Structures are given as structure tokens and as C-alpha cells.
PDB file of C-alpha atoms and ligand atoms in Angstrom:
ATOM      1  CA  MET S   1      19.530  -8.910  -1.843  1.00 93.00           C
ATOM      2  CA  ARG S   2      19.642  -6.166   0.785  1.00 95.00           C
ATOM      3  CA  ILE S   3      16.400  -4.209   0.361  1.00 96.00           C
ATOM      4  CA  LEU S   4      15.781  -0.810   1.802  1.00 95.00           C
ATOM      5  CA  PHE S   5      12.035  -0.080   2.205  1.00 95.00           C
ATOM      6  CA  ALA S   6      11.190   3.613   1.761  1.00 93.00           C
ATOM      7  CA  THR S   7       8.384   3.862   4.308  1.00 90.00           C
ATOM      8  CA  GLY S   8       7.801   5.193   7.718  1.00 84.00           C
ATOM      9  CA  ASN S   9       5.395   2.489   8.518  1.00 85.00           C
ATOM     10  CA  ALA S  10       6.876  -0.321  10.779  1.00 85.00           C
ATOM     11  CA  ASP S  11       4.010  -2.653  10.113  1.00 83.00           C
ATOM     12  CA  LYS S  12       4.640  -2.504   6.374  1.00 86.00           C
ATOM     13  CA  ILE S  13       8.319  -3.297   6.985  1.00 90.00           C
ATOM     14  CA  ASN S  14       7.417  -6.297   9.115  1.00 87.00           C
ATOM     15  CA  GLU S  15       4.962  -7.551   6.575  1.00 86.00           C
ATOM     16  CA  ALA S  16       7.400  -7.237   3.741  1.00 91.00           C
ATOM     17  CA  ALA S  17      10.172  -8.740   5.713  1.00 92.00           C
ATOM     18  CA  GLN S  18       7.998 -11.790   6.599  1.00 87.00           C
ATOM     19  CA  ILE S  19       7.527 -12.461   2.845  1.00 90.00           C
ATOM     20  CA  LEU S  20      10.720 -11.508   1.385  1.00 92.00           C
ATOM     21  CA  GLU S  21      13.033 -12.845   4.026  1.00 90.00           C
ATOM     22  CA  GLU S  22      11.849 -16.341   3.303  1.00 86.00           C
ATOM     23  CA  LEU S  23      13.595 -15.954  -0.012  1.00 87.00           C
ATOM     24  CA  GLY S  24      16.840 -14.962   1.685  1.00 92.00           C
ATOM     25  CA  HIS S  25      16.538 -11.150   1.199  1.00 94.00           C
ATOM     26  CA  SER S  26      16.909  -8.669   4.152  1.00 96.00           C
ATOM     27  CA  VAL S  27      14.398  -5.866   4.468  1.00 95.00           C
ATOM     28  CA  GLU S  28      15.351  -2.705   6.397  1.00 93.00           C
ATOM     29  CA  GLN S  29      13.897   0.767   6.645  1.00 92.00           C
ATOM     30  CA  LEU S  30      15.473   3.338   4.339  1.00 91.00           C
ATOM     31  CA  MET S  31      16.543   6.144   6.651  1.00 72.00           C
ATOM     32  CA  SER S  32      17.765   9.601   6.009  1.00 55.00           C
ATOM     33  CA  GLU S  33      20.120  10.800   8.695  1.00 49.00           C
ATOM     34  CA  ALA S  34      18.329   8.672  11.265  1.00 50.00           C
ATOM     35  CA  GLU S  35      15.023  10.449  10.492  1.00 58.00           C
ATOM     36  CA  ARG S  36      11.883   9.481   8.657  1.00 63.00           C
ATOM     37  CA  ILE S  37      11.722  10.578   5.084  1.00 69.00           C
ATOM     38  CA  GLU S  38       9.108  12.966   3.646  1.00 80.00           C
ATOM     39  CA  PHE S  39       8.623  12.184   0.000  1.00 86.00           C
ATOM     40  CA  ASP S  40       6.946  14.341  -2.602  1.00 89.00           C
ATOM     41  CA  GLU S  41       4.014  12.403  -3.798  1.00 89.00           C
ATOM     42  CA  PRO S  42       2.768  13.506  -7.356  1.00 92.00           C
ATOM     43  CA  LYS S  43      -0.810  12.055  -6.717  1.00 90.00           C
ATOM     44  CA  ASN S  44      -2.076  13.075 -10.057  1.00 91.00           C
ATOM     45  CA  LEU S  45       0.122  10.399 -11.562  1.00 93.00           C
ATOM     46  CA  GLY S  46      -1.774   7.611  -9.758  1.00 95.00           C
ATOM     47  CA  LEU S  47      -0.391   4.855  -7.458  1.00 95.00           C
ATOM     48  CA  GLU S  48       2.199   3.581  -9.842  1.00 95.00           C
ATOM     49  CA  GLY S  49       3.377   7.169 -10.765  1.00 96.00           C
ATOM     50  CA  VAL S  50       3.656   7.957  -7.098  1.00 95.00           C
ATOM     51  CA  ALA S  51       5.612   4.756  -6.413  1.00 95.00           C
ATOM     52  CA  LEU S  52       8.070   5.410  -9.341  1.00 96.00           C
ATOM     53  CA  SER S  53       8.554   8.982  -8.254  1.00 95.00           C
ATOM     54  CA  LYS S  54       9.399   7.786  -4.728  1.00 94.00           C
ATOM     55  CA  ILE S  55      11.901   5.292  -6.224  1.00 95.00           C
ATOM     56  CA  GLU S  56      13.689   8.207  -7.997  1.00 94.00           C
ATOM     57  CA  GLN S  57      13.713  10.325  -4.854  1.00 93.00           C
ATOM     58  CA  ALA S  58      15.110   7.397  -2.718  1.00 92.00           C
ATOM     59  CA  ARG S  59      17.797   6.709  -5.359  1.00 92.00           C
ATOM     60  CA  ALA S  60      18.970  10.249  -5.190  1.00 91.00           C
ATOM     61  CA  MET S  61      18.951   9.954  -1.459  1.00 88.00           C
ATOM     62  CA  ILE S  62      21.327   6.955  -1.274  1.00 89.00           C
ATOM     63  CA  GLU S  63      23.562   8.021  -4.261  1.00 90.00           C
ATOM     64  CA  GLY S  64      27.143   8.217  -3.017  1.00 91.00           C
ATOM     65  CA  THR S  65      26.328   6.578   0.434  1.00 90.00           C
ATOM     66  CA  GLU S  66      27.265   3.099   1.640  1.00 90.00           C
ATOM     67  CA  SER S  67      23.710   2.052   0.756  1.00 90.00           C
ATOM     68  CA  ALA S  68      24.116   2.930  -2.969  1.00 92.00           C
ATOM     69  CA  ASP S  69      24.193  -0.619  -4.106  1.00 94.00           C
ATOM     70  CA  CYS S  70      21.121  -1.761  -2.133  1.00 95.00           C
ATOM     71  CA  ALA S  71      17.796  -2.405  -3.709  1.00 97.00           C
ATOM     72  CA  ILE S  72      15.042   0.079  -2.925  1.00 96.00           C
ATOM     73  CA  LEU S  73      11.406  -0.938  -2.326  1.00 97.00           C
ATOM     74  CA  VAL S  74       8.398   1.406  -2.320  1.00 96.00           C
ATOM     75  CA  GLU S  75       4.830   0.687  -1.926  1.00 95.00           C
ATOM     76  CA  ASP S  76       1.801   2.914  -2.532  1.00 95.00           C
ATOM     77  CA  SER S  77      -1.851   2.157  -1.927  1.00 96.00           C
ATOM     78  CA  GLY S  78      -5.339   3.536  -1.921  1.00 97.00           C
ATOM     79  CA  ILE S  79      -9.009   2.710  -1.918  1.00 98.00           C
ATOM     80  CA  PHE S  80     -11.221   2.944  -5.044  1.00 98.00           C
ATOM     81  CA  LEU S  81     -14.956   3.309  -4.639  1.00 97.00           C
ATOM     82  CA  HIS S  82     -16.894   1.875  -7.530  1.00 96.00           C
ATOM     83  CA  ALA S  83     -19.703   4.533  -7.194  1.00 96.00           C
ATOM     84  CA  PHE S  84     -17.048   7.176  -8.154  1.00 95.00           C
ATOM     85  CA  ASP S  85     -14.792   6.764 -11.046  1.00 89.00           C
ATOM     86  CA  GLU S  86     -11.321   5.731  -9.783  1.00 82.00           C
ATOM     87  CA  TRP S  87     -11.782   7.809  -6.601  1.00 95.00           C
ATOM     88  CA  PRO S  88     -10.181   8.492  -4.195  1.00 97.00           C
ATOM     89  CA  GLY S  89      -7.295   6.319  -5.270  1.00 97.00           C
ATOM     90  CA  ALA S  90      -3.963   7.933  -4.801  1.00 95.00           C
ATOM     91  CA  ASN S  91      -5.747  10.798  -2.905  1.00 96.00           C
ATOM     92  CA  SER S  92      -7.143   8.359  -0.304  1.00 97.00           C
ATOM     93  CA  SER S  93      -5.340   9.841   2.683  1.00 94.00           C
ATOM     94  CA  ASP S  94      -6.181  13.463   1.782  1.00 95.00           C
ATOM     95  CA  VAL S  95      -9.820  12.613   1.163  1.00 97.00           C
ATOM     96  CA  GLU S  96     -10.011  10.672   4.464  1.00 97.00           C
ATOM     97  CA  GLN S  97      -8.613  13.702   6.345  1.00 97.00           C
ATOM     98  CA  GLU S  98     -10.918  16.178   4.512  1.00 97.00           C
ATOM     99  CA  LEU S  99     -14.241  14.234   4.659  1.00 97.00           C
ATOM    100  CA  GLY S 100     -13.686  11.775   7.512  1.00 97.00           C
ATOM    101  CA  LEU S 101     -15.180   8.330   7.261  1.00 98.00           C
ATOM    102  CA  ASP S 102     -18.598   9.694   8.221  1.00 97.00           C
ATOM    103  CA  GLY S 103     -18.367  12.050   5.288  1.00 97.00           C
ATOM    104  CA  ILE S 104     -17.562   9.226   2.929  1.00 97.00           C
ATOM    105  CA  LEU S 105     -20.492   7.177   4.254  1.00 97.00           C
ATOM    106  CA  ASP S 106     -22.761  10.223   3.705  1.00 96.00           C
ATOM    107  CA  LEU S 107     -21.711  10.310  -0.069  1.00 95.00           C
ATOM    108  CA  LEU S 108     -23.013   6.831  -0.633  1.00 93.00           C
ATOM    109  CA  THR S 109     -26.817   6.885  -0.853  1.00 86.00           C
ATOM    110  CA  GLU S 110     -28.851   3.633  -0.610  1.00 84.00           C
ATOM    111  CA  GLU S 111     -29.119   3.283  -4.365  1.00 88.00           C
ATOM    112  CA  GLN S 112     -25.384   3.533  -5.013  1.00 91.00           C
ATOM    113  CA  ASP S 113     -22.952   0.761  -5.680  1.00 95.00           C
ATOM    114  CA  ARG S 114     -21.138   0.041  -2.366  1.00 96.00           C
ATOM    115  CA  GLY S 115     -18.414  -2.032  -4.062  1.00 97.00           C
ATOM    116  CA  ALA S 116     -14.946  -0.931  -3.353  1.00 98.00           C
ATOM    117  CA  GLU S 117     -11.334  -2.172  -3.573  1.00 98.00           C
ATOM    118  CA  TYR S 118      -8.046  -1.456  -2.039  1.00 98.00           C
ATOM    119  CA  ARG S 119      -5.121  -1.498  -4.463  1.00 98.00           C
ATOM    120  CA  ALA S 120      -1.386  -1.566  -3.762  1.00 97.00           C
ATOM    121  CA  VAL S 121       1.540  -1.133  -6.127  1.00 98.00           C
ATOM    122  CA  ALA S 122       4.962  -2.310  -5.090  1.00 97.00           C
ATOM    123  CA  VAL S 123       8.165  -1.275  -6.976  1.00 98.00           C
ATOM    124  CA  LEU S 124      11.604  -2.705  -6.309  1.00 97.00           C
ATOM    125  CA  ALA S 125      14.614  -1.176  -8.053  1.00 97.00           C
ATOM    126  CA  LEU S 126      18.138  -2.441  -8.092  1.00 95.00           C
ATOM    127  CA  GLY S 127      20.533  -0.519 -10.397  1.00 90.00           C
ATOM    128  CA  GLU S 128      18.861  -0.408 -13.791  1.00 89.00           C
ATOM    129  CA  ARG S 129      16.411  -3.314 -12.900  1.00 94.00           C
ATOM    130  CA  VAL S 130      12.864  -2.406 -11.817  1.00 96.00           C
ATOM    131  CA  TRP S 131      10.231  -4.931 -10.732  1.00 97.00           C
ATOM    132  CA  LYS S 132       6.637  -3.792 -10.460  1.00 97.00           C
ATOM    133  CA  THR S 133       3.742  -5.626  -8.990  1.00 98.00           C
ATOM    134  CA  SER S 134       0.277  -4.827  -7.807  1.00 98.00           C
ATOM    135  CA  GLY S 135      -2.349  -6.367  -5.415  1.00 98.00           C
ATOM    136  CA  VAL S 136      -6.012  -5.903  -5.065  1.00 98.00           C
ATOM    137  CA  CYS S 137      -8.431  -6.604  -2.096  1.00 98.00           C
ATOM    138  CA  ARG S 138     -12.065  -6.465  -3.235  1.00 98.00           C
ATOM    139  CA  GLY S 139     -14.911  -5.650  -0.903  1.00 98.00           C
ATOM    140  CA  ARG S 140     -17.690  -3.254  -0.136  1.00 98.00           C
ATOM    141  CA  ILE S 141     -18.367  -0.195   2.009  1.00 98.00           C
ATOM    142  CA  SER S 142     -20.417  -0.914   5.212  1.00 97.00           C
ATOM    143  CA  ALA S 143     -23.433   1.025   6.243  1.00 96.00           C
ATOM    144  CA  GLU S 144     -21.581   2.324   9.372  1.00 97.00           C
ATOM    145  CA  LYS S 145     -18.132   2.395  11.031  1.00 98.00           C
ATOM    146  CA  LEU S 146     -17.376  -0.820  12.679  1.00 98.00           C
ATOM    147  CA  GLY S 147     -14.220  -1.758  14.762  1.00 98.00           C
ATOM    148  CA  GLY S 148     -11.254   0.079  15.887  1.00 95.00           C
ATOM    149  CA  ASN S 149      -8.383  -1.995  14.405  1.00 94.00           C
ATOM    150  CA  GLY S 150      -6.308  -1.102  11.371  1.00 90.00           C
ATOM    151  CA  PHE S 151      -6.144   2.367   9.962  1.00 93.00           C
ATOM    152  CA  GLY S 152      -7.603   4.530   7.306  1.00 95.00           C
ATOM    153  CA  TYR S 153     -10.723   3.151   5.733  1.00 97.00           C
ATOM    154  CA  ASP S 154     -10.693  -0.112   7.605  1.00 96.00           C
ATOM    155  CA  PRO S 155     -13.719   0.473   9.866  1.00 98.00           C
ATOM    156  CA  ILE S 156     -15.894   0.904   6.683  1.00 98.00           C
ATOM    157  CA  PHE S 157     -14.345  -1.749   4.438  1.00 98.00           C
ATOM    158  CA  ILE S 158     -15.718  -5.255   4.350  1.00 98.00           C
ATOM    159  CA  PRO S 159     -13.384  -7.574   2.368  1.00 98.00           C
ATOM    160  CA  ASP S 160     -15.061 -10.166   0.086  1.00 98.00           C
ATOM    161  CA  ALA S 161     -12.576 -12.778   1.276  1.00 98.00           C
ATOM    162  CA  GLY S 162     -13.541 -12.301   4.918  1.00 97.00           C
ATOM    163  CA  ASP S 163     -16.557 -13.328   7.012  1.00 97.00           C
ATOM    164  CA  GLY S 164     -18.573 -10.126   6.703  1.00 98.00           C
ATOM    165  CA  ARG S 165     -16.733  -8.134   9.335  1.00 98.00           C
ATOM    166  CA  THR S 166     -14.943  -4.896   8.421  1.00 98.00           C
ATOM    167  CA  PHE S 167     -11.122  -4.901   8.394  1.00 97.00           C
ATOM    168  CA  GLY S 168     -11.538  -2.602  11.429  1.00 97.00           C
ATOM    169  CA  GLN S 169     -13.106  -5.528  13.362  1.00 98.00           C
ATOM    170  CA  MET S 170     -10.398  -8.028  12.290  1.00 97.00           C
ATOM    171  CA  LEU S 171      -7.002  -8.670  13.856  1.00 95.00           C
ATOM    172  CA  ALA S 172      -3.994  -7.461  11.890  1.00 90.00           C
ATOM    173  CA  ALA S 173      -2.844 -11.004  11.267  1.00 89.00           C
ATOM    174  CA  ALA S 174      -6.118 -11.889   9.626  1.00 94.00           C
ATOM    175  CA  LYS S 175      -6.164  -8.710   7.595  1.00 94.00           C
ATOM    176  CA  ASN S 176      -2.598  -9.276   6.475  1.00 90.00           C
ATOM    177  CA  LEU S 177      -3.492 -12.682   4.944  1.00 92.00           C
ATOM    178  CA  ILE S 178      -5.859 -11.132   2.466  1.00 96.00           C
ATOM    179  CA  SER S 179      -4.692  -7.535   2.064  1.00 95.00           C
ATOM    180  CA  HIS S 180      -3.853  -5.702  -1.178  1.00 97.00           C
ATOM    181  CA  ARG S 181      -0.355  -5.131   0.226  1.00 94.00           C
ATOM    182  CA  ARG S 182       0.061  -8.876   0.966  1.00 94.00           C
ATOM    183  CA  ALA S 183      -0.937  -9.672  -2.620  1.00 96.00           C
ATOM    184  CA  ALA S 184       1.503  -7.094  -4.059  1.00 96.00           C
ATOM    185  CA  MET S 185       4.358  -8.279  -1.854  1.00 94.00           C
ATOM    186  CA  GLN S 186       3.609 -11.925  -2.679  1.00 94.00           C
ATOM    187  CA  ALA S 187       3.639 -11.180  -6.355  1.00 96.00           C
ATOM    188  CA  LEU S 188       6.977  -9.418  -5.861  1.00 96.00           C
ATOM    189  CA  ALA S 189       8.401 -12.423  -4.114  1.00 93.00           C
ATOM    190  CA  GLU S 190       7.271 -14.656  -6.940  1.00 94.00           C
ATOM    191  CA  LEU S 191       8.967 -12.344  -9.521  1.00 94.00           C
ATOM    192  CA  LEU S 192      12.141 -12.328  -7.537  1.00 92.00           C
ATOM    193  CA  LYS S 193      12.136 -16.148  -7.527  1.00 89.00           C
ATOM    194  CA  THR S 194      12.114 -16.229 -11.294  1.00 79.00           C
ATOM    195  CA  PRO S 195      15.708 -16.332 -12.603  1.00 68.00           C
ATOM    196  CA  SER S 196      16.659 -13.148 -14.453  1.00 62.00           C
ATOM    197  CA  LYS S 197      17.504 -13.449 -18.195  1.00 53.00           C
TER     198      LYS S 197
HETATM  199  P1  IMP L   1      -0.267   4.444   1.932  1.00 87.70           P
HETATM  200  O1  IMP L   1       0.132   4.108   0.522  1.00 87.70           O
HETATM  201  O2  IMP L   1      -0.003   3.246   2.843  1.00 87.70           O
HETATM  202  O3  IMP L   1       0.400   5.711   2.495  1.00 87.70           O
HETATM  203  O4  IMP L   1      -1.755   4.677   1.981  1.00 87.70           O
HETATM  204  C1  IMP L   1      -2.450   5.704   1.446  1.00 87.70           C
HETATM  205  C2  IMP L   1      -3.770   5.797   2.067  1.00 87.70           C
HETATM  206  O5  IMP L   1      -4.699   4.778   1.389  1.00 87.70           O
HETATM  207  C3  IMP L   1      -3.934   5.636   3.485  1.00 87.70           C
HETATM  208  O6  IMP L   1      -3.716   6.799   4.203  1.00 87.70           O
HETATM  209  C4  IMP L   1      -5.420   5.208   3.647  1.00 87.70           C
HETATM  210  O7  IMP L   1      -6.216   6.295   3.579  1.00 87.70           O
HETATM  211  C5  IMP L   1      -5.587   4.369   2.459  1.00 87.70           C
HETATM  212  N1  IMP L   1      -5.151   2.925   2.665  1.00 87.70           N
HETATM  213  C6  IMP L   1      -4.262   2.212   1.941  1.00 87.70           C
HETATM  214  N2  IMP L   1      -4.139   0.975   2.433  1.00 87.70           N
HETATM  215  C7  IMP L   1      -5.071   0.868   3.426  1.00 87.70           C
HETATM  216  C8  IMP L   1      -5.421  -0.141   4.278  1.00 87.70           C
HETATM  217  O8  IMP L   1      -4.867  -1.285   4.364  1.00 87.70           O
HETATM  218  N3  IMP L   1      -6.413   0.139   5.239  1.00 87.70           N
HETATM  219  C9  IMP L   1      -6.943   1.316   5.261  1.00 87.70           C
HETATM  220  N4  IMP L   1      -6.669   2.384   4.528  1.00 87.70           N
HETATM  221  C10 IMP L   1      -5.668   2.085   3.580  1.00 87.70           C
END
């Protein structure tokens, strides 16, 4: 199937392509008049709500174009700190911009739970069919910022499946093997392998 990924992030496209092209699907960026798309993101609806809203917006965008019969893929992700109830979640990027990573480290006192997890939701829509998957990467928040790789919360996130370094200290290839996005895309690939009824 020809899949149009509604994201401006080239790394996400490469990662999805790596996983889904093995199954014979093609993955391309969904473009709007050769420009990157700005979606409305109703963050109060949570990751899945944001993803489903983006699907509807992307559908409206390709209606009546030569891409109208392509599948649309969206992915939304965020970090969830155990010390705070389901926060910042879908608001991760806003919170990161407002507080900065130092501000987030300051919120966590020594007694507080430093557990955290990244979550990703992937939604693929083709006509009336919709496939939804999610992925989780569990870990904890470090005491200080470490490493300059990755983006967002990576310098303060130590994955449980790693060797004690933050994602910021790991190469992209190593992160991508255990990331929440990898898990969501892998689950999507598994679903697509299952013959439809
Ligand atoms: P998006 O869904 O990729 O736009 O991510 C939303 C926000 O969640 C990002 O701006 C980051 O703040 C955070 N986030 C999601 N995934 C990651 C990740 O893999 N590393 C670091 N931050 C992430």
C-alpha cells in the first residue's frame, strides 16, 4: 500500500519506511503544496485523540487530489512522568518549551518517583479502515542533563532497556531499536501482516 506519513520529521519517515517497506509498502511524506503541514492538535484529547484528529485533517487535505486513495499515517508521542499524573503527555513539547529540561529536573525532588515513560500512538487510515497501535518505552529521569543526541527529553531520559546512559548519550540507531515509536511502528507492521476479514 502507498502510505503518506503526515509528519514534518524526516527521521520519523525513515524509521517508518525501514519497518513498513520490508512488508512491501511505500512510505512518503504527506506534503501540502510542497510545504510542510501545520496541523491543529487538540492536546486535551490525549495522544490518540490528537492522532485521530490529524488523520481527519490529512484526509480533508488529500480529498479530490491524486493521493486520495493512499493510506495516511500519523504518529503522536509524549513523555509521562510517574510523579505527576499522566503529565505532560500530549503537552510534552509545550511543557519542554515553557520549563526547559532544567525546569523539569527542578520539579523532581529527591523523594519523588523518577520513573517515566515515552508513549507513541500510530494510526493508519485507508478509506473506512483504521489501524491503531501504541508503543511504550519505560525508563527514568536522570539527575542531570547528559548527552547531546536525540531531541526533546532525551538528555534526561534513561531507558530501562539500555545500559544506564540517557537517550541523549546514545546514537540514533541504538535508540531507534528500543524506542516507543519503534514499538508502535512494529505493532502496526504486525497488524498489517494479518489478513483482513
Ligand atoms: P511528537 O509527537 O514527535 O511531535 O513529539 C511530541 C513531543 O514529545 C516532543 O516535542 C518531545 O517533547 C516529546 N517526545 C516524543 N518522543 C520523544 C523522543 O523520542 N525523545 C524526546 N522527546 C520526545
